[in-house]
Coordinates of C-alpha atoms in Angstrom, one line a residue:
X1 CA -22.7 -59.6 21.6
X2 CA -23.0 -58.3 18.0
X3 CA -19.7 -56.3 18.5
X4 CA -18.0 -59.4 19.7
X5 CA -19.2 -61.4 16.7
X6 CA -18.1 -58.6 14.3
X7 CA -14.6 -58.4 16.0
X8 CA -14.3 -62.2 15.7
X9 CA -15.2 -62.0 12.0
X10 CA -12.5 -59.4 11.4
X11 CA -10.0 -61.6 13.1
X12 CA -10.9 -64.6 11.1
X13 CA -10.7 -62.6 7.9
X14 CA -7.3 -61.3 8.8
X15 CA -6.1 -64.9 9.5
X16 CA -7.5 -66.1 6.2
X17 CA -5.8 -63.2 4.3
X18 CA -2.5 -64.0 6.0
X19 CA -2.9 -67.7 5.1
X20 CA -3.5 -66.8 1.5
X21 CA -0.2 -65.0 1.1
X22 CA 1.1 -65.2 -2.5
X23 CA 4.8 -65.6 -3.3
X24 CA 6.1 -65.0 -6.8
X25 CA 8.7 -67.6 -7.8
X26 CA 11.9 -66.7 -9.7
X27 CA 11.8 -67.3 -13.4
X28 CA 12.8 -70.9 -14.1
X29 CA 16.3 -71.4 -15.4
X30 CA 15.9 -73.3 -18.7
X31 CA 19.6 -74.2 -19.0
X32 CA 20.5 -77.6 -17.6
X33 CA 23.7 -79.6 -18.0
X34 CA 21.8 -82.9 -18.5
X35 CA 20.1 -83.9 -21.7
X36 CA 16.7 -85.5 -21.9
X37 CA 18.2 -88.8 -22.9
X38 CA 20.6 -88.7 -20.0
X39 CA 17.7 -87.9 -17.6
X40 CA 15.7 -90.9 -18.9
X41 CA 18.8 -93.1 -18.6
X42 CA 19.5 -92.1 -15.0
X43 CA 15.9 -91.7 -13.6
X44 CA 15.2 -94.0 -10.7
X45 CA 13.3 -93.9 -7.4
X46 CA 15.3 -92.9 -4.3
X47 CA 14.0 -93.0 -0.7
X48 CA 16.8 -91.3 1.2
X49 CA 17.1 -87.5 1.5
X50 CA 19.6 -85.1 3.0
X51 CA 18.6 -82.1 5.2
X52 CA 19.6 -79.4 2.7
X53 CA 16.7 -77.2 1.9
X54 CA 15.4 -76.8 -1.7
X55 CA 16.1 -73.2 -2.7
X56 CA 13.4 -71.1 -4.4
X57 CA 15.2 -71.0 -7.7
X58 CA 15.4 -74.8 -7.8
X59 CA 11.7 -75.2 -6.7
X60 CA 10.8 -72.8 -9.5
X61 CA 12.4 -75.2 -12.1
X62 CA 10.7 -78.2 -10.5
X63 CA 7.2 -76.7 -10.5
X64 CA 7.5 -75.2 -14.0
X65 CA 8.6 -78.6 -15.3
X66 CA 5.7 -80.3 -13.5
X67 CA 2.9 -78.3 -15.0
X68 CA 4.0 -74.7 -15.7
X69 CA 3.0 -72.7 -18.7
X70 CA 5.2 -73.4 -21.7
X71 CA 2.9 -71.7 -24.2
X72 CA 1.6 -68.7 -22.3
X73 CA -0.2 -67.2 -25.3
X74 CA -2.2 -70.4 -25.7
X75 CA -2.7 -71.1 -22.0
X76 CA -0.9 -74.5 -22.4
X77 CA 1.3 -76.3 -19.9
X78 CA 4.3 -78.7 -20.0
X79 CA 2.2 -81.8 -19.1
X80 CA -0.5 -83.4 -21.4
X81 CA -4.0 -83.0 -20.0
X82 CA -7.2 -84.8 -20.9
X83 CA -9.5 -82.4 -22.8
X84 CA -7.0 -79.7 -21.8
X85 CA -8.7 -79.6 -18.4
X86 CA -5.4 -78.9 -16.6
X87 CA -6.9 -80.5 -13.5
X88 CA -3.8 -81.3 -11.6
X89 CA -3.0 -79.0 -8.7
X90 CA 0.4 -79.3 -7.1
X91 CA 0.7 -78.5 -3.4
X92 CA 4.1 -77.8 -2.0
X93 CA 4.6 -79.0 1.6
X94 CA 7.5 -78.1 3.7
X95 CA 8.4 -76.9 7.2
X96 CA 6.8 -73.5 6.5
X97 CA 3.4 -74.9 5.6
X98 CA 1.5 -75.8 2.5
X99 CA 1.5 -73.8 -0.8
X100 CA -0.6 -74.2 -3.9
X101 CA 1.3 -73.8 -7.2
X102 CA -0.4 -71.3 -9.5
X103 CA 1.0 -72.1 -13.0
X104 CA -0.4 -69.1 -14.8
X105 CA 1.3 -66.6 -12.4
X106 CA 4.2 -69.0 -11.6
X107 CA 3.6 -68.3 -8.0
X108 CA 2.8 -70.0 -4.7
X109 CA -0.3 -69.3 -2.6
X110 CA 0.0 -70.3 1.0
X111 CA -3.0 -72.4 2.0
X112 CA -1.9 -73.6 5.5
X113 CA 0.8 -72.8 8.0
X114 CA 0.9 -76.4 9.2
X115 CA 3.8 -78.8 8.4
X116 CA 1.9 -81.8 7.0
X117 CA 4.8 -83.8 5.7
X118 CA 4.1 -86.5 8.3
X119 CA 0.6 -86.8 6.9
X120 CA 2.0 -86.9 3.4
X121 CA 4.4 -89.7 4.4
X122 CA 1.5 -91.7 5.9
X123 CA 2.7 -95.1 7.0
X124 CA 6.1 -94.8 5.2
X125 CA 8.1 -92.7 7.7
X126 CA 11.1 -92.2 5.4
X127 CA 9.1 -89.8 3.2
X128 CA 8.8 -87.3 6.1
X129 CA 12.6 -86.9 6.1
X130 CA 12.5 -85.1 2.8
X131 CA 12.7 -81.3 3.2
X132 CA 9.9 -80.9 0.6
X133 CA 7.0 -83.0 -0.6
X134 CA 4.7 -82.3 -3.6
X135 CA 1.1 -83.5 -3.5
X136 CA -0.7 -84.0 -6.8
X137 CA -4.5 -83.5 -6.6
X138 CA -7.0 -83.7 -9.5
X139 CA -9.8 -81.2 -9.5
X140 CA -12.6 -83.1 -11.0
X141 CA -14.7 -80.0 -11.5
X142 CA -12.3 -79.1 -14.4
X143 CA -13.7 -81.9 -16.5
X144 CA -17.2 -80.3 -16.7
X145 CA -19.7 -82.6 -18.4
X146 CA -17.1 -85.4 -18.6
X147 CA -17.6 -86.5 -15.0
X148 CA -18.0 -90.2 -15.9
X149 CA -14.4 -90.4 -16.9
X150 CA -13.1 -87.8 -14.4
X151 CA -11.4 -90.4 -12.1
X152 CA -9.6 -92.1 -14.9
X153 CA -8.6 -88.9 -16.7
X154 CA -7.3 -87.4 -13.4
X155 CA -5.2 -90.5 -12.6
X156 CA -3.7 -90.4 -16.1
X157 CA -3.0 -86.6 -15.9
X158 CA -1.3 -87.1 -12.5
X159 CA 1.0 -89.6 -14.1
X160 CA 2.1 -87.1 -16.7
X161 CA 2.9 -84.5 -14.1
X162 CA 4.7 -87.1 -11.9
X163 CA 7.0 -88.2 -14.7
X164 CA 7.9 -84.5 -15.4
X165 CA 8.8 -84.2 -11.7
X166 CA 10.9 -87.4 -11.8
X167 CA 12.8 -86.2 -14.8
X168 CA 13.5 -82.7 -13.6
X169 CA 14.7 -84.0 -10.3
X170 CA 17.1 -86.3 -12.0
X171 CA 18.4 -83.5 -14.1
X172 CA 18.9 -81.3 -11.0
X173 CA 20.6 -84.0 -9.0
X174 CA 17.7 -84.4 -6.6
X175 CA 16.2 -87.6 -5.1
X176 CA 12.5 -88.4 -5.4
X177 CA 10.0 -91.2 -5.6
X178 CA 6.4 -91.1 -6.8
X179 CA 4.1 -92.5 -4.1
X180 CA 0.4 -93.1 -3.6
X181 CA 0.7 -93.7 0.2
X182 CA -0.5 -90.8 2.3
X183 CA -3.0 -89.9 5.0
X184 CA -5.5 -88.5 2.6
X185 CA -8.2 -87.7 5.2
X186 CA -5.8 -85.6 7.3
X187 CA -4.5 -83.7 4.3
X188 CA -8.0 -83.2 2.9
X189 CA -9.1 -81.8 6.2
X190 CA -6.1 -79.4 6.6
X191 CA -6.5 -78.1 3.1
X192 CA -10.2 -77.9 3.1
X193 CA -10.7 -80.1 0.1
X194 CA -14.1 -81.7 -0.5
X195 CA -14.7 -84.9 -2.6
X196 CA -14.4 -82.9 -5.8
X197 CA -10.6 -83.2 -5.3
X198 CA -8.9 -86.5 -5.7
X199 CA -5.6 -86.9 -3.9
X200 CA -3.6 -89.1 -6.2
X201 CA 0.2 -89.0 -5.8
X202 CA 3.0 -87.4 -3.9
X203 CA 6.7 -86.8 -4.4
X204 CA 9.1 -86.4 -1.4
X205 CA 12.1 -84.4 -2.8
X206 CA 15.6 -83.8 -1.4
X207 CA 19.3 -83.7 -2.2
X208 CA 21.1 -87.0 -1.8
X209 CA 22.0 -87.8 1.8
X210 CA 25.7 -87.7 2.5

């Protein structure tokens, strides 16, 4: 019996290790043809998406713009953050599973092999058509002793990151829309998130449908 339990433990550990695979992203290309003023002028919400996949080099630009390190020596990111908590976690959801963005390493860590885009879409089926969705989650533990304001600060911080995503998608010729609708319970269960984590927004992303 003990041998069976030990063997099972090894199997579970192996599965967990495989699920936690880390993938280094390409360095983000900082050269864009669109200016900030043009991106602000053209930014709009779009709910239709083509089937073309988002390539790693493009995903790298999106995630860096969302909340990547722009002052590495100071540990600061592209998005403002209440008390510099950097509480917003960006989860990348596609047909290959779910990946957590690690800003410091500019890398992805696989946290699930399940395609949860339908859960991210919730009752708005159009969102599941996007090849990629980003889920923005606030980790309230990052606020330390400021827990009384954690919910409000998390919502504000997610708005900063969401706007960054909207602008970089515009600059890259991608369609997106910020959304609150999603099956939070299903996502929380799949990702193993307790109530410390607040699921706030999501962004389906794709190239324009032809």
